[in-house]
Amino acid sequence: FLSLVAEFCCGFFVILILGNFWFLAVLYLLWLYLDWETPCTGGRRSQWVRSWTVWKYFREYFPIHLIKTSDLSPNHNYLLGFHPHGVLVAGAFGNFCTGPSFKNLFPGLTPYLHIMPIWFGCPFFREYIMSAGMVSASKESVSYVLSNEGGGHASVIVIGGAEESLNAHPGSLTLNILKRKGFIKMALKHGAHLVPVFSFGENELFKQVANPKGSWLRNVQEKLQKIMGFALPLFHARGVFQYSFGLIPYRQPIHTVVGSPIPVKQNLNPTTEEIEELHALYLQKLRKLFEEHKRNYGIPEHKSLIFE
């Protein structure tokens, strides 16, 4: 979805350059230069954009639900680890960038969804995603959000990243997390409380071409991901008037469950051992969150999370 909108915005920019409106393109490039750091300094959200009626239909299509398990005091800053990535990351966008659910369940907190910096280099598209409350996933951006004095900010990071989308097959419970510890270090440096978030149904929205590890397709996808910075899963779902093939996601309910906070004491220079210890605790809490709620959302009793 983001890719399609980005392509449209880039195409519109090219039309401005090639047409009789090249001066508008020049003015926008000047604006882009002057505004380049905004995605790393909290972005520029618009409540009007976040409240568009189209997002209401987007959430109701699946439908998308946000489930609260514990209070989050607005006196602290939080780092929410979102799992799994899936293909669309629909739960993250639907719950943290649109609608009133988060505000109603967690009053006093402002969510910031961190996405790959590459998206903010796309003309016009960057304005759209910032207005929805998205900011860069760079270290500088996360630090800016979590440095808010008095608390009230919530950084939402899709921990598995684009690489995890290659595991987004229906029924898959594999998370890319064992080597991802940068978010733990960031939480320690800022004293941000960690909150595991699991989005049930995220991997059920599309079917993906078989790409087991070691296969030629997976090798190509992983190489392209390293070169371009984002993954290219080969997926399909349903069409507009038929259910056999298309790129429209299946209508599968998504339940994004926000877990209890893990208190974190600020430590400007955490040791490797301290990072490892908190990472292990986070994995334990994430697994506990999944196990406590999996029966409610159709996960068989014998199924468990796989960390890699």
PDB file of C-alpha atoms in Angstrom, residues 60-231:
ATOM      1  CA  GLU A  60     -13.519  -1.989   9.541  1.00  0.00           C
ATOM      2  CA  TYR A  61     -12.538  -3.965   6.427  1.00  0.00           C
ATOM      3  CA  PHE A  62     -10.496  -6.555   8.345  1.00  0.00           C
ATOM      4  CA  PRO A  63     -11.546  -5.444  11.078  1.00  0.00           C
ATOM      5  CA  ILE A  64      -8.691  -4.066  13.204  1.00  0.00           C
ATOM      6  CA  HIS A  65      -8.935  -3.996  17.006  1.00  0.00           C
ATOM      7  CA  LEU A  66      -6.649  -2.628  19.730  1.00  0.00           C
ATOM      8  CA  ILE A  67      -6.653  -4.542  23.036  1.00  0.00           C
ATOM      9  CA  LYS A  68      -5.368  -3.067  26.274  1.00  0.00           C
ATOM     10  CA  THR A  69      -4.024  -5.334  29.020  1.00  0.00           C
ATOM     11  CA  SER A  70      -2.543  -2.739  31.372  1.00  0.00           C
ATOM     12  CA  ASP A  71      -2.529   0.988  32.028  1.00  0.00           C
ATOM     13  CA  LEU A  72       0.336   3.070  30.642  1.00  0.00           C
ATOM     14  CA  SER A  73       0.956   6.163  32.733  1.00  0.00           C
ATOM     15  CA  PRO A  74       1.437   9.354  30.698  1.00  0.00           C
ATOM     16  CA  ASN A  75       4.180  10.307  33.151  1.00  0.00           C
ATOM     17  CA  HIS A  76       6.614   8.000  31.343  1.00  0.00           C
ATOM     18  CA  ASN A  77       7.908   7.542  27.825  1.00  0.00           C
ATOM     19  CA  TYR A  78       7.504   4.088  26.268  1.00  0.00           C
ATOM     20  CA  LEU A  79       9.061   1.998  23.542  1.00  0.00           C
ATOM     21  CA  LEU A  80       6.461  -0.365  22.085  1.00  0.00           C
ATOM     22  CA  GLY A  81       7.900  -3.358  20.242  1.00  0.00           C
ATOM     23  CA  PHE A  82       5.422  -4.387  17.526  1.00  0.00           C
ATOM     24  CA  HIS A  83       5.319  -8.030  16.317  1.00  0.00           C
ATOM     25  CA  PRO A  84       5.077  -9.475  13.701  1.00  0.00           C
ATOM     26  CA  HIS A  85       5.843  -7.308  10.675  1.00  0.00           C
ATOM     27  CA  GLY A  86       3.586  -9.192   8.268  1.00  0.00           C
ATOM     28  CA  VAL A  87       3.338  -7.906   4.699  1.00  0.00           C
ATOM     29  CA  LEU A  88       1.178  -4.826   5.277  1.00  0.00           C
ATOM     30  CA  VAL A  89       1.840  -3.948   8.956  1.00  0.00           C
ATOM     31  CA  ALA A  90      -1.887  -3.187   8.998  1.00  0.00           C
ATOM     32  CA  GLY A  91      -2.267  -3.433  12.775  1.00  0.00           C
ATOM     33  CA  ALA A  92       0.450  -0.862  13.422  1.00  0.00           C
ATOM     34  CA  PHE A  93      -0.913   1.604  10.883  1.00  0.00           C
ATOM     35  CA  GLY A  94      -4.577   1.103  11.759  1.00  0.00           C
ATOM     36  CA  ASN A  95      -4.093   1.410  15.512  1.00  0.00           C
ATOM     37  CA  PHE A  96      -1.273   3.920  15.932  1.00  0.00           C
ATOM     38  CA  CYS A  97      -1.728   6.219  12.905  1.00  0.00           C
ATOM     39  CA  THR A  98      -5.515   6.414  12.496  1.00  0.00           C
ATOM     40  CA  GLY A  99      -8.636   6.546  14.605  1.00  0.00           C
ATOM     41  CA  PRO A 100      -9.297   7.270  18.293  1.00  0.00           C
ATOM     42  CA  SER A 101      -8.626   3.811  19.782  1.00  0.00           C
ATOM     43  CA  PHE A 102      -5.131   4.463  21.136  1.00  0.00           C
ATOM     44  CA  LYS A 103      -6.052   7.870  22.521  1.00  0.00           C
ATOM     45  CA  ASN A 104      -9.154   6.464  24.225  1.00  0.00           C
ATOM     46  CA  LEU A 105      -7.370   3.466  25.746  1.00  0.00           C
ATOM     47  CA  PHE A 106      -4.162   5.277  26.693  1.00  0.00           C
ATOM     48  CA  PRO A 107      -5.065   8.925  27.390  1.00  0.00           C
ATOM     49  CA  GLY A 108      -2.154  11.317  27.604  1.00  0.00           C
ATOM     50  CA  LEU A 109       0.128   9.263  25.328  1.00  0.00           C
ATOM     51  CA  THR A 110       1.118  10.242  21.790  1.00  0.00           C
ATOM     52  CA  PRO A 111       2.205   7.334  19.530  1.00  0.00           C
ATOM     53  CA  TYR A 112       4.931   7.701  16.897  1.00  0.00           C
ATOM     54  CA  LEU A 113       5.248   4.877  14.371  1.00  0.00           C
ATOM     55  CA  HIS A 114       8.875   4.598  13.230  1.00  0.00           C
ATOM     56  CA  ILE A 115       9.428   3.441   9.636  1.00  0.00           C
ATOM     57  CA  MET A 116      12.453   3.115   7.355  1.00  0.00           C
ATOM     58  CA  PRO A 117      14.148   6.471   6.600  1.00  0.00           C
ATOM     59  CA  ILE A 118      14.118   5.709   2.856  1.00  0.00           C
ATOM     60  CA  TRP A 119      10.381   6.532   2.683  1.00  0.00           C
ATOM     61  CA  PHE A 120      11.022  10.136   3.713  1.00  0.00           C
ATOM     62  CA  GLY A 121      13.101  10.765   0.610  1.00  0.00           C
ATOM     63  CA  CYS A 122      10.036  10.397  -1.620  1.00  0.00           C
ATOM     64  CA  PRO A 123       8.610  13.769  -2.762  1.00  0.00           C
ATOM     65  CA  PHE A 124       5.127  14.595  -1.420  1.00  0.00           C
ATOM     66  CA  PHE A 125       4.775  11.081   0.031  1.00  0.00           C
ATOM     67  CA  ARG A 126       6.886  12.140   3.007  1.00  0.00           C
ATOM     68  CA  GLU A 127       4.365  14.870   3.828  1.00  0.00           C
ATOM     69  CA  TYR A 128       1.531  12.357   3.772  1.00  0.00           C
ATOM     70  CA  ILE A 129       3.173   9.791   6.066  1.00  0.00           C
ATOM     71  CA  MET A 130       4.361  12.445   8.509  1.00  0.00           C
ATOM     72  CA  SER A 131       0.833  13.842   8.713  1.00  0.00           C
ATOM     73  CA  ALA A 132      -0.334  10.361   9.751  1.00  0.00           C
ATOM     74  CA  GLY A 133       2.129  10.340  12.656  1.00  0.00           C
ATOM     75  CA  MET A 134       4.989   8.356  11.125  1.00  0.00           C
ATOM     76  CA  VAL A 135       8.596   9.315  11.759  1.00  0.00           C
ATOM     77  CA  SER A 136      12.000   7.942  10.833  1.00  0.00           C
ATOM     78  CA  ALA A 137      13.331   4.764  12.449  1.00  0.00           C
ATOM     79  CA  SER A 138      16.814   6.287  12.740  1.00  0.00           C
ATOM     80  CA  LYS A 139      18.529   6.403  16.129  1.00  0.00           C
ATOM     81  CA  GLU A 140      18.265  10.185  16.135  1.00  0.00           C
ATOM     82  CA  SER A 141      14.509  10.025  15.594  1.00  0.00           C
ATOM     83  CA  VAL A 142      13.874   7.440  18.311  1.00  0.00           C
ATOM     84  CA  SER A 143      16.070   9.440  20.717  1.00  0.00           C
ATOM     85  CA  TYR A 144      14.108  12.603  19.965  1.00  0.00           C
ATOM     86  CA  VAL A 145      10.771  10.944  20.751  1.00  0.00           C
ATOM     87  CA  LEU A 146      11.987   9.226  23.910  1.00  0.00           C
ATOM     88  CA  SER A 147      13.714  12.370  25.234  1.00  0.00           C
ATOM     89  CA  ASN A 148      10.425  14.153  25.864  1.00  0.00           C
ATOM     90  CA  GLU A 149      10.587  15.642  29.340  1.00  0.00           C
ATOM     91  CA  GLY A 150       7.665  14.688  31.515  1.00  0.00           C
ATOM     92  CA  GLY A 151       6.816  11.604  29.467  1.00  0.00           C
ATOM     93  CA  GLY A 152       3.745  11.094  27.307  1.00  0.00           C
ATOM     94  CA  HIS A 153       5.502   9.796  24.183  1.00  0.00           C
ATOM     95  CA  ALA A 154       5.342   6.241  22.800  1.00  0.00           C
ATOM     96  CA  SER A 155       7.767   5.082  20.126  1.00  0.00           C
ATOM     97  CA  VAL A 156       6.282   2.197  18.140  1.00  0.00           C
ATOM     98  CA  ILE A 157       8.969   0.113  16.427  1.00  0.00           C
ATOM     99  CA  VAL A 158       8.350  -2.945  14.243  1.00  0.00           C
ATOM    100  CA  ILE A 159      11.236  -4.913  15.716  1.00  0.00           C
ATOM    101  CA  GLY A 160      11.564  -7.581  13.002  1.00  0.00           C
ATOM    102  CA  GLY A 161      11.907  -4.960  10.284  1.00  0.00           C
ATOM    103  CA  ALA A 162      11.475  -5.536   6.577  1.00  0.00           C
ATOM    104  CA  GLU A 163      13.430  -8.784   6.778  1.00  0.00           C
ATOM    105  CA  GLU A 164      10.660 -10.340   8.864  1.00  0.00           C
ATOM    106  CA  SER A 165       8.116  -9.778   6.082  1.00  0.00           C
ATOM    107  CA  LEU A 166       9.781 -12.661   4.216  1.00  0.00           C
ATOM    108  CA  ASN A 167       8.441 -14.951   6.973  1.00  0.00           C
ATOM    109  CA  ALA A 168       4.905 -13.571   6.663  1.00  0.00           C
ATOM    110  CA  HIS A 169       3.090 -16.761   5.685  1.00  0.00           C
ATOM    111  CA  PRO A 170      -0.337 -17.672   7.096  1.00  0.00           C
ATOM    112  CA  GLY A 171       0.198 -19.517  10.372  1.00  0.00           C
ATOM    113  CA  SER A 172       3.824 -18.402  10.683  1.00  0.00           C
ATOM    114  CA  LEU A 173       4.969 -17.452  14.183  1.00  0.00           C
ATOM    115  CA  THR A 174       8.639 -16.834  13.419  1.00  0.00           C
ATOM    116  CA  LEU A 175      10.040 -13.510  14.665  1.00  0.00           C
ATOM    117  CA  ASN A 176      13.385 -11.966  13.733  1.00  0.00           C
ATOM    118  CA  ILE A 177      14.451 -10.734  17.142  1.00  0.00           C
ATOM    119  CA  LEU A 178      17.391 -12.626  18.639  1.00  0.00           C
ATOM    120  CA  LYS A 179      19.993 -10.343  17.035  1.00  0.00           C
ATOM    121  CA  ARG A 180      17.927  -7.170  17.291  1.00  0.00           C
ATOM    122  CA  LYS A 181      19.013  -5.430  20.466  1.00  0.00           C
ATOM    123  CA  GLY A 182      19.339  -1.813  19.387  1.00  0.00           C
ATOM    124  CA  PHE A 183      15.870  -1.031  20.728  1.00  0.00           C
ATOM    125  CA  ILE A 184      16.888  -2.448  24.110  1.00  0.00           C
ATOM    126  CA  LYS A 185      19.928  -0.175  24.239  1.00  0.00           C
ATOM    127  CA  MET A 186      17.787   2.796  23.245  1.00  0.00           C
ATOM    128  CA  ALA A 187      15.248   2.040  25.999  1.00  0.00           C
ATOM    129  CA  LEU A 188      18.046   1.847  28.579  1.00  0.00           C
ATOM    130  CA  LYS A 189      19.691   5.090  27.470  1.00  0.00           C
ATOM    131  CA  HIS A 190      16.442   7.009  27.811  1.00  0.00           C
ATOM    132  CA  GLY A 191      14.816   5.090  30.649  1.00  0.00           C
ATOM    133  CA  ALA A 192      11.849   4.333  28.390  1.00  0.00           C
ATOM    134  CA  HIS A 193       9.621   1.542  29.635  1.00  0.00           C
ATOM    135  CA  LEU A 194       9.434  -1.410  27.225  1.00  0.00           C
ATOM    136  CA  VAL A 195       6.048  -2.704  26.101  1.00  0.00           C
ATOM    137  CA  PRO A 196       5.671  -5.882  23.984  1.00  0.00           C
ATOM    138  CA  VAL A 197       2.872  -5.751  21.402  1.00  0.00           C
ATOM    139  CA  PHE A 198       1.626  -8.753  19.450  1.00  0.00           C
ATOM    140  CA  SER A 199      -0.732  -8.344  16.502  1.00  0.00           C
ATOM    141  CA  PHE A 200      -2.736 -11.545  16.008  1.00  0.00           C
ATOM    142  CA  GLY A 201      -3.820 -12.064  12.394  1.00  0.00           C
ATOM    143  CA  GLU A 202      -1.084  -9.919  10.841  1.00  0.00           C
ATOM    144  CA  ASN A 203       0.375 -12.820   8.850  1.00  0.00           C
ATOM    145  CA  GLU A 204      -3.019 -14.023   7.613  1.00  0.00           C
ATOM    146  CA  LEU A 205      -3.736 -11.116   5.245  1.00  0.00           C
ATOM    147  CA  PHE A 206      -1.764 -12.466   2.263  1.00  0.00           C
ATOM    148  CA  LYS A 207      -0.412 -15.688   0.842  1.00  0.00           C
ATOM    149  CA  GLN A 208       3.240 -15.588  -0.074  1.00  0.00           C
ATOM    150  CA  VAL A 209       5.149 -17.627  -2.637  1.00  0.00           C
ATOM    151  CA  ALA A 210       7.063 -20.384  -0.846  1.00  0.00           C
ATOM    152  CA  ASN A 211      10.522 -19.074   0.051  1.00  0.00           C
ATOM    153  CA  PRO A 212      12.093 -21.359   2.672  1.00  0.00           C
ATOM    154  CA  LYS A 213      15.527 -20.382   3.916  1.00  0.00           C
ATOM    155  CA  GLY A 214      18.210 -21.633   1.573  1.00  0.00           C
ATOM    156  CA  SER A 215      15.957 -21.552  -1.483  1.00  0.00           C
ATOM    157  CA  TRP A 216      17.048 -19.555  -4.523  1.00  0.00           C
ATOM    158  CA  LEU A 217      14.105 -17.169  -4.099  1.00  0.00           C
ATOM    159  CA  ARG A 218      14.915 -16.464  -0.455  1.00  0.00           C
ATOM    160  CA  ASN A 219      18.588 -15.887  -1.314  1.00  0.00           C
ATOM    161  CA  VAL A 220      17.625 -13.378  -4.002  1.00  0.00           C
ATOM    162  CA  GLN A 221      15.150 -11.619  -1.687  1.00  0.00           C
ATOM    163  CA  GLU A 222      17.715 -11.346   1.104  1.00  0.00           C
ATOM    164  CA  LYS A 223      20.366  -9.953  -1.248  1.00  0.00           C
ATOM    165  CA  LEU A 224      17.937  -7.379  -2.634  1.00  0.00           C
ATOM    166  CA  GLN A 225      16.899  -6.462   0.900  1.00  0.00           C
ATOM    167  CA  LYS A 226      20.522  -5.747   1.846  1.00  0.00           C
ATOM    168  CA  ILE A 227      21.030  -3.629  -1.284  1.00  0.00           C
ATOM    169  CA  MET A 228      17.782  -1.634  -1.259  1.00  0.00           C
ATOM    170  CA  GLY A 229      17.022  -1.563   2.466  1.00  0.00           C
ATOM    171  CA  PHE A 230      13.555  -3.082   2.145  1.00  0.00           C
ATOM    172  CA  ALA A 231      12.297  -6.588   1.353  1.00  0.00           C
TER     173      ALA A 231
END
